[in-house]
XYZ file of C-alpha atoms in Angstrom:
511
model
C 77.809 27.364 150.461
C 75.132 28.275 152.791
C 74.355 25.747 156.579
C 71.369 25.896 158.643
C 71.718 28.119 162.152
C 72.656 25.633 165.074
C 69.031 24.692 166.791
C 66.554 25.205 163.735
C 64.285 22.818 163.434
C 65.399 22.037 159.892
C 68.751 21.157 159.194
C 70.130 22.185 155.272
C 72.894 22.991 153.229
C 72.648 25.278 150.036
C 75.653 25.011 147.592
C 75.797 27.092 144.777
C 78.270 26.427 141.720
C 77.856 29.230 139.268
C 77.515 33.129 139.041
C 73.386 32.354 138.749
C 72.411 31.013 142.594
C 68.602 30.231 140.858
C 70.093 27.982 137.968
C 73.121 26.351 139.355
C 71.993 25.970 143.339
C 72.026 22.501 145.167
C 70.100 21.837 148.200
C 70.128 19.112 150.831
C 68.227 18.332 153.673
C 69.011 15.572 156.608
C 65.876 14.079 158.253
C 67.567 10.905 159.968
C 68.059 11.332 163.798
C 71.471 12.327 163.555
C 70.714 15.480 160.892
C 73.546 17.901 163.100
C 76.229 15.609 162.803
C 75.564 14.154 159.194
C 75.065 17.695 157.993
C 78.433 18.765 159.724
C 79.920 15.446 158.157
C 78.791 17.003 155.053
C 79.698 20.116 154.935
C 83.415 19.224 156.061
C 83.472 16.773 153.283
C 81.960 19.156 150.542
C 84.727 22.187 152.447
C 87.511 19.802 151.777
C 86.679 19.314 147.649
C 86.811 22.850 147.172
C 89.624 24.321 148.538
C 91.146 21.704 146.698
C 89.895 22.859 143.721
C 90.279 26.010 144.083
C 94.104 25.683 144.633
C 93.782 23.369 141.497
C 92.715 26.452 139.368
C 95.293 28.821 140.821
C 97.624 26.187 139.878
C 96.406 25.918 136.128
C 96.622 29.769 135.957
C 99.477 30.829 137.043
C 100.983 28.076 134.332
C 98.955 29.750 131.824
C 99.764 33.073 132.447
C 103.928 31.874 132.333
C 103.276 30.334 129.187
C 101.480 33.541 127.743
C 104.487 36.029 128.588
C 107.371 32.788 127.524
C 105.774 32.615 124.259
C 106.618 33.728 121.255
C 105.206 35.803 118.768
C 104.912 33.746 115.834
C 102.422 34.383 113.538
C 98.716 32.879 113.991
C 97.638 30.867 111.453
C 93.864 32.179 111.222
C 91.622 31.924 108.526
C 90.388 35.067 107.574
C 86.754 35.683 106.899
C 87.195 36.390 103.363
C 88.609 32.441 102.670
C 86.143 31.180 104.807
C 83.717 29.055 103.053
C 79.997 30.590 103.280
C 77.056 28.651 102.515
C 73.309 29.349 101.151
C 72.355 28.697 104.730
C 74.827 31.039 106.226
C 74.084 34.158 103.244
C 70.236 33.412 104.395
C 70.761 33.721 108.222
C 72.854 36.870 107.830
C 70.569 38.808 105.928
C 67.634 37.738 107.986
C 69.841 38.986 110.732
C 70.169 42.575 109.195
C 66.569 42.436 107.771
C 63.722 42.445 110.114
C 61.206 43.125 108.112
C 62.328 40.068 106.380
C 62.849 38.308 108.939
C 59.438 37.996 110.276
C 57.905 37.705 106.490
C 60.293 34.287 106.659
C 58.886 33.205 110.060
C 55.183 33.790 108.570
C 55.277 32.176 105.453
C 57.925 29.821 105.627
C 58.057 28.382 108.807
C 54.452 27.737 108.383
C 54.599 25.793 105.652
C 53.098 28.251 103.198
C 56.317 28.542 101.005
C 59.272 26.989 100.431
C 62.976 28.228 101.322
C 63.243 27.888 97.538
C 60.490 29.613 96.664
C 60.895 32.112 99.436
C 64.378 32.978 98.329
C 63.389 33.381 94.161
C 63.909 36.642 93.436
C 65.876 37.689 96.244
C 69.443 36.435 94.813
C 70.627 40.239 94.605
C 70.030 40.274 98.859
C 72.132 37.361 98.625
C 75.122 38.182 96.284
C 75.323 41.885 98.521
C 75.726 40.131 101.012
C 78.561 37.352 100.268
C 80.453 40.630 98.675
C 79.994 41.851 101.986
C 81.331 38.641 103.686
C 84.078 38.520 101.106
C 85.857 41.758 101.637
C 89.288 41.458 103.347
C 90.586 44.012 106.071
C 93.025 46.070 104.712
C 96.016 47.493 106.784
C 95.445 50.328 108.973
C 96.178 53.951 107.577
C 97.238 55.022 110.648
C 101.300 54.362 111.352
C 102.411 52.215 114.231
C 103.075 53.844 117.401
C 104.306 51.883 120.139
C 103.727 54.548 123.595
C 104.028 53.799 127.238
C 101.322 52.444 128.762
C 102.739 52.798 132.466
C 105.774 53.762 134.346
C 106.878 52.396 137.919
C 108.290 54.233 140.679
C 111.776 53.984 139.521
C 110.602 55.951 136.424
C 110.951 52.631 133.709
C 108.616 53.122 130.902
C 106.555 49.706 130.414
C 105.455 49.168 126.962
C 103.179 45.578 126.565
C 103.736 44.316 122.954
C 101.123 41.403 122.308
C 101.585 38.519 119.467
C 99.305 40.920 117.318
C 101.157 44.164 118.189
C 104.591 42.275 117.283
C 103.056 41.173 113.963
C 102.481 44.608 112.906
C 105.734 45.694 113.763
C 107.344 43.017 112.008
C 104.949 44.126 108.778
C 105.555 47.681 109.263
C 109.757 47.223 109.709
C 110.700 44.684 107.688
C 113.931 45.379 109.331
C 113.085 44.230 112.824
C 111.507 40.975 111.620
C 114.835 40.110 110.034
C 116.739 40.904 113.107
C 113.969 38.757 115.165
C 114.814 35.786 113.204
C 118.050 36.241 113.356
C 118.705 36.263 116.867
C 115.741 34.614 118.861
C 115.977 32.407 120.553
C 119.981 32.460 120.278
C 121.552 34.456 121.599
C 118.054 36.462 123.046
C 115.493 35.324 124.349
C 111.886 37.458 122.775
C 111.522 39.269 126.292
C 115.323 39.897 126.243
C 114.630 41.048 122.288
C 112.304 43.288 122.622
C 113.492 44.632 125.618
C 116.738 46.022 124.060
C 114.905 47.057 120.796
C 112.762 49.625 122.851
C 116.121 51.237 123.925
C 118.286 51.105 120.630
C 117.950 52.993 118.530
C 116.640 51.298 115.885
C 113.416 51.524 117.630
C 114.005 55.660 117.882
C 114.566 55.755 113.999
C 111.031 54.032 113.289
C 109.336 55.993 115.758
C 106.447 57.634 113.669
C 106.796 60.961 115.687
C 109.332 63.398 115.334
C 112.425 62.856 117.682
C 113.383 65.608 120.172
C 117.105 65.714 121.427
C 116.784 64.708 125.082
C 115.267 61.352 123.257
C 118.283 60.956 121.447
C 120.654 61.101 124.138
C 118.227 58.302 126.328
C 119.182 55.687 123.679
C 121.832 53.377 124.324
C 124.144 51.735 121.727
C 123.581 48.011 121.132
C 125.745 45.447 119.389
C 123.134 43.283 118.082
C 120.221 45.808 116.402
C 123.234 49.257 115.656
C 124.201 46.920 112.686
C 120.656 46.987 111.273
C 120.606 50.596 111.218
C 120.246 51.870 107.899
C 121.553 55.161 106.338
C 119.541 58.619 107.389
C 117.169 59.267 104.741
C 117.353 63.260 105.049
C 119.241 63.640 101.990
C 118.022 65.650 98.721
C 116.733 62.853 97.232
C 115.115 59.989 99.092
C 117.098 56.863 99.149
C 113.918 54.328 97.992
C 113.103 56.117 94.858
C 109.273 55.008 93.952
C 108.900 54.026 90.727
C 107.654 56.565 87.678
C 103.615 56.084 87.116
C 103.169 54.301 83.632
C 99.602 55.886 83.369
C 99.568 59.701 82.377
C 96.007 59.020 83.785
C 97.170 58.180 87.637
C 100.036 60.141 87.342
C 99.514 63.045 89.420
C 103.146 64.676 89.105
C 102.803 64.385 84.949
C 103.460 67.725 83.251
C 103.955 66.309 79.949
C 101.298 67.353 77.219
C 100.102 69.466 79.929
C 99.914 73.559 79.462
C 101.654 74.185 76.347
C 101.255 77.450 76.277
C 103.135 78.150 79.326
C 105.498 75.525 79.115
C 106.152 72.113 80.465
C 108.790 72.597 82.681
C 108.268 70.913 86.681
C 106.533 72.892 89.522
C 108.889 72.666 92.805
C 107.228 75.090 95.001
C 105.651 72.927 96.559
C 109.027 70.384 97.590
C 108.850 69.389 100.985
C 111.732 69.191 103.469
C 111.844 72.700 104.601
C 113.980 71.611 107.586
C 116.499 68.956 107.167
C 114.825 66.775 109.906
C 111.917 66.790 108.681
C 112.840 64.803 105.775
C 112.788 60.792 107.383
C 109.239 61.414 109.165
C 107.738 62.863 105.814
C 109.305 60.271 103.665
C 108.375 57.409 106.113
C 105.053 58.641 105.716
C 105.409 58.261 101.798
C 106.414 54.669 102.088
C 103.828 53.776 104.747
C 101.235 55.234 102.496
C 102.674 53.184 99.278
C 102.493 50.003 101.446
C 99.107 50.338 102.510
C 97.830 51.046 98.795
C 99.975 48.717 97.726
C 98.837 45.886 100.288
C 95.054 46.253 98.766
C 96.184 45.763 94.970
C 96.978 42.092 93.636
C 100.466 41.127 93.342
C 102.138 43.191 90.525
C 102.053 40.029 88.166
C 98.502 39.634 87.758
C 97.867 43.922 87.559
C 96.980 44.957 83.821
C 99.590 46.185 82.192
C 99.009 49.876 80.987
C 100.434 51.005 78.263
C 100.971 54.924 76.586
C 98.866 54.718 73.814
C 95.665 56.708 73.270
C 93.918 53.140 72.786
C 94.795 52.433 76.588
C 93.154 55.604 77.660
C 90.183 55.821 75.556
C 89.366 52.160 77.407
C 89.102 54.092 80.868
C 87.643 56.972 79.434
C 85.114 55.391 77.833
C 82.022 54.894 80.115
C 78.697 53.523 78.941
C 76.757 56.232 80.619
C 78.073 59.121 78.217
C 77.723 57.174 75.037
C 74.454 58.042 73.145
C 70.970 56.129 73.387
C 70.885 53.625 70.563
C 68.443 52.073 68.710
C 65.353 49.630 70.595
C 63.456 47.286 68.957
C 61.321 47.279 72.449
C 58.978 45.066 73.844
C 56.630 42.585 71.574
C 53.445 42.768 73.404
C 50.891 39.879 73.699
C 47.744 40.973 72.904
C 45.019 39.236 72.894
C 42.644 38.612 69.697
C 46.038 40.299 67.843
C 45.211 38.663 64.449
C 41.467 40.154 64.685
C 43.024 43.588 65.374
C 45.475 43.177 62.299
C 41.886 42.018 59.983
C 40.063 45.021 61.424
C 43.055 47.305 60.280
C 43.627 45.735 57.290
C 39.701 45.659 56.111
C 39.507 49.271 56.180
C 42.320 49.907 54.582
C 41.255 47.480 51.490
C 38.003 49.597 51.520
C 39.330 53.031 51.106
C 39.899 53.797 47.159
C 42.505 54.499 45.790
C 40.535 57.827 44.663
C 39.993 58.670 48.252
C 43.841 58.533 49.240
C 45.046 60.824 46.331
C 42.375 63.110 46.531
C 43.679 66.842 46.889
C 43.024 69.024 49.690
C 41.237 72.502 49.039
C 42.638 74.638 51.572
C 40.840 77.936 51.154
C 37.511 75.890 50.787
C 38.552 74.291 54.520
C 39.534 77.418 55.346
C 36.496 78.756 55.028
C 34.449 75.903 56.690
C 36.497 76.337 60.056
C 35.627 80.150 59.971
C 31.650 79.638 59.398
C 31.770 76.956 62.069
C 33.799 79.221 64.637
C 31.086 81.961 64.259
C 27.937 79.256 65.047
C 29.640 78.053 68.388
C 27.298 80.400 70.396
C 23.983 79.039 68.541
C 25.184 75.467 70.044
C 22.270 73.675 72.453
C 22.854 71.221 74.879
C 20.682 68.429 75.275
C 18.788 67.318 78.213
C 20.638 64.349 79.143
C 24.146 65.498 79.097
C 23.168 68.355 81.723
C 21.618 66.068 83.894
C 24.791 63.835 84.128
C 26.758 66.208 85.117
C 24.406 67.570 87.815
C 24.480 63.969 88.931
C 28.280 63.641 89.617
C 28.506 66.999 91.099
C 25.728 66.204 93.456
C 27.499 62.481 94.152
C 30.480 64.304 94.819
C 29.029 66.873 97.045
C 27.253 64.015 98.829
C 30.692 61.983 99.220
C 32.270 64.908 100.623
C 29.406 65.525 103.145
C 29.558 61.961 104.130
C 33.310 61.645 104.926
C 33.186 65.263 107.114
C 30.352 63.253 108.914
C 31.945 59.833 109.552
C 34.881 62.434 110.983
C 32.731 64.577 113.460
C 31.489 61.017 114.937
C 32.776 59.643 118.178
C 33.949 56.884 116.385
C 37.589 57.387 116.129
C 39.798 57.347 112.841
C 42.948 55.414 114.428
C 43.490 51.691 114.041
C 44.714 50.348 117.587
C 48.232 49.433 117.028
C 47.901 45.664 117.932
C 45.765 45.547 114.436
C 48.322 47.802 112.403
C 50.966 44.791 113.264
C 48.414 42.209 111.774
C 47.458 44.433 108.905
C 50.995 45.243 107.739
C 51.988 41.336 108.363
C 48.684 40.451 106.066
C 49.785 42.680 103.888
C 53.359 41.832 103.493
C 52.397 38.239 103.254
C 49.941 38.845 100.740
C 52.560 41.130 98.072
C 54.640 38.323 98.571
C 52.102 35.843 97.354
C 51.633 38.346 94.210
C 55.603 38.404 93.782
C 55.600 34.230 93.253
C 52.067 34.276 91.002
C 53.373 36.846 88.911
C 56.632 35.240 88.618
C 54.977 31.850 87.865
C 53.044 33.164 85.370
C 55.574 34.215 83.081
C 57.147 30.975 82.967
C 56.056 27.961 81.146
C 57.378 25.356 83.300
C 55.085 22.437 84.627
C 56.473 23.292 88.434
C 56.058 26.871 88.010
C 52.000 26.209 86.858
C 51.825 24.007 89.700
C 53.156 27.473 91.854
C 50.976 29.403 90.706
C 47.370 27.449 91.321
C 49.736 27.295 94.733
C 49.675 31.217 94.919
C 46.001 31.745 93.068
C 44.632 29.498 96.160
C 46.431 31.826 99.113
C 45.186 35.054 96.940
C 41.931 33.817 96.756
C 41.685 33.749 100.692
C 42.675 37.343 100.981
C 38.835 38.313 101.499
C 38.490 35.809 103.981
C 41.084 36.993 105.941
C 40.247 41.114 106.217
C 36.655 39.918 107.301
C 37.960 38.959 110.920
C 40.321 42.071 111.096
C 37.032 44.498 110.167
C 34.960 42.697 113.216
C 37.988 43.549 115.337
C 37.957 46.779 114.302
C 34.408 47.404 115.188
C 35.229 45.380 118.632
C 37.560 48.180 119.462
C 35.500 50.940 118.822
C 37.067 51.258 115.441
C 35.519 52.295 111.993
C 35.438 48.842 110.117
C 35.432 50.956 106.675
C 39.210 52.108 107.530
C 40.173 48.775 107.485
C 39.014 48.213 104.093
C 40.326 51.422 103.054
C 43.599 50.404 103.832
C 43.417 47.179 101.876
C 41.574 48.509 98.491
C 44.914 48.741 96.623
C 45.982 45.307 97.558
C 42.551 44.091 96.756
C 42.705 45.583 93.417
C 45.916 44.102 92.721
C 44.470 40.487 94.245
C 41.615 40.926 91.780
C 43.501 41.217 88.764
C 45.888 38.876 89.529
C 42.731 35.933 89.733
C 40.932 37.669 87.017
C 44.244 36.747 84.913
C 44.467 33.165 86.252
C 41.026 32.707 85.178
C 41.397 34.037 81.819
C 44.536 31.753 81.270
C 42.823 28.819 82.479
C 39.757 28.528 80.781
C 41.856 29.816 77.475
C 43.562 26.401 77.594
């Protein structure tokens, strides 16, 4: 808030209400006689409404802020992105999103009306499907093991560790052991700050550290009534105490020996059993099981996995890949040709007027042998006629006088770059344009009424191509530019334009 100097000529006020003073600003000027004292009136009044809003807010957040650290962490019902129901719409906007180059082929053609979001979209269902595979992938757990570390320490040397409603969610995923004793004994007899409290210091918490735990750590941990009867026995024996289960596949099996080096033997390879040191043994193992868990968390529930069995049928199914098998037999593609039964009369005419005497007739090879030896030795007696010389002379000399004409349109002052203003509307006329082709050439194909009616659509933008490099040639030549690079630039779509209304011609006048 913002008041005039005492004596100006103009008496005003400026409030503000917002972090932008040219968006959210207020301001009020008094003309009447009394402008000093209604503007001081004022500005008490308006003085008065904030402070007491502003101890309002102070209010609201301290409350929040106790109800954030008395809260418990009980799990947040969310729901993730990969149950989330996506739409066309939403599949369209995201890969616009990713897609610029798409993007701004949809805001030529269809926000202008040219095409449809049907008709835009035709074709394009693999951008689609990527992208709701995309949307439907679910996070996995981390790899990484939890590690809860101080974050701070005061000056009486306490270690302060913040554990959030997401941090306490992991823990209670990653010891199952700690969520039981949660529910057990919150909120009677412990409160969750009382809980978690004396968790950090039993030693529960020092068995699940994930790093390795020195002595002077050991002797910092205090017993506790409540959490020492959910300690479990050391694992640091010979053999771990949660035995996994034996792979049923020989073909995920990693530790198999069987059918495996028979000429050696099968017996098991321990030189490389871990647990050198004794206390070594419940960090490596807790490793194991966090890495089964996380595998474990990404597979379906063990009901619904496919059961695999032993037998050589099971493991010729995963062997067997479609890429190593041989190329089998193709009846390929039937062409359409045109005039087809004409080319089949033509074949077949000649053949009905070659004799049977002509067909059976035996071959004299020394007499053909003989021919090909007279006619090697009269190659250098051959002539060359007049007018087979003189079209070659002609092309040589065309090319010749290409060549000179290109090094001369070069040594010009006219320059050879397009301004980069007209690249933008070339490559926007010619993305437009190859997707015009893309929907005639899809039309075509197919017999339907609509589709028909898409392609005159598509024959009548195609047709306007022309039309539309004209304009973009007289820039050219505005800017100093050599018009012919221009049309360069378009010949291949212009070919492709051609062909594509040469074959909507052809198809309708053949109806």
């Amino acid at each position: 808030m913002f008041f005039s100097k005492p004596g100006s000529p103009v008496v005003s006020m400026r409030v503000t209400d917002g972090p932008d003073p040219k968006v959210n600003a207020y301001t009020f000027v008094f003309t009447s006689s009394k402008a000093p004292a209604d503007g001081q009136i004022f500005k008490d009044a308006i003085t008065t409404i904030l402070t007491r809003n502003a101890h309002t807010q102070q209010a609201a957040a301290r409350a929040e802020a106790a109800a954030t650290e008395a809260q418990t962490a009980a799990p947040v019902q969310t729901i993730p992105r990969a149950d989330r129901p996506l739409s066309s719409n939403d599949l369209r906007k995201f890969v616009l999103l990713k897609r610029t180059d798409l993007a701004a082929l949809h805001r030529e053609l269809v926000m202008t009306g040219n095409l449809s979001e049907a008709e835009f979209w035709a074709g394009r269902e693999h951008l689609l499907s990527a992208e709701e595979s995309i949307e439907r992938q679910r996070k996995g757990r981390p790899t990484q093991m939890l590690e809860l570390r101080s974050t701070s320490t005061n000056e009486r040397g306490d270690i302060k560790i913040t554990i959030t409603p997401e941090r306490a969610q992991q823990i209670f995923i990653e010891f199952p052991v700690v969520k039981r004793a949660y529910d057990e004994n919150v909120p009677d007899p412990l409160s969750p700050a009382e809980f978690w409290t004396r968790y950090i210091s039993s030693k529960l918490f020092d068995r699940n550290r994930a790093s390795s735990r020195s002595a002077a750590a050991q002797h910092t941990t205090k017993d506790d009534p409540i959490f020492d009867k959910y300690l479990q026995k050391e694992d640091d024996g010979d053999e771990p105490l949660h035995q996994r289960p034996p792979a049923s596949s020989l073909l995920i099996n990693l530790y198999a020996t069987s059918e495996d080096h028979e000429e050696t033997g099968n017996a098991k390879d321990f030189t490389m059993k871990a647990g050198g040191l004794r206390s070594s043994l419940p960090l490596i193992r807790k490793f194991n099981e966090h890495s089964t868990n996380v595998l474990d968390a990404g597979l379906q529930p063990v009901t619904k996995r496919q059961r695999t069995d032993s037998s050589d049928a099971e493991y010729f199914t995963q062997l067997d890949m479609e890429d190593l098998r041989g190329p089998e037999h193709d009846d390929g593609v039937a062409l359409g040709l045109q005039a087809g039964r004409q080319i089949l009369d033509t074949g077949g005419s000649q053949e009905n007027d070659t004799s049977p005497g002509d067909q059976t007739e035996p071959v004299d090879a020394r007499a053909l042998a003989n021919s090909l030896r007279l006619w090697q030795g009269q190659v250098n007696k051959l002539t060359v006629g007049k007018k087979p010389v003189e079209d070659s002379f002609t092309s040589l000399s065309q090319n010749v006088a290409e060549r000179v004409n290109v090094n001369s349109r070069k040594s010009t002052l006219v320059p050879d770059t397009i301004p980069e203003d007209l690249v933008q509307s070339m490559g926007n006329l010619q993305a437009a344009t190859s997707e015009f082709l893309r929907q005639f050439w899809s039309a075509m194909h197919e017999k339907k009424e609509t589709n028909q009616e898409r392609a005159a659509k598509m024959a009548s933008y195609l047709s306007n191509t022309h039309n539309k490099i004209a304009p973009m040639m007289m820039a050219a030549r505005n800017q100093g530019c050599e018009p012919q690079l221009v049309r360069d630039a378009f010949m291949p779509t212009l070919d492709a334009v051609n062909k594509a209304l040469a074959m909507y011609k052809s198809r309708d006048t053949s109806r």
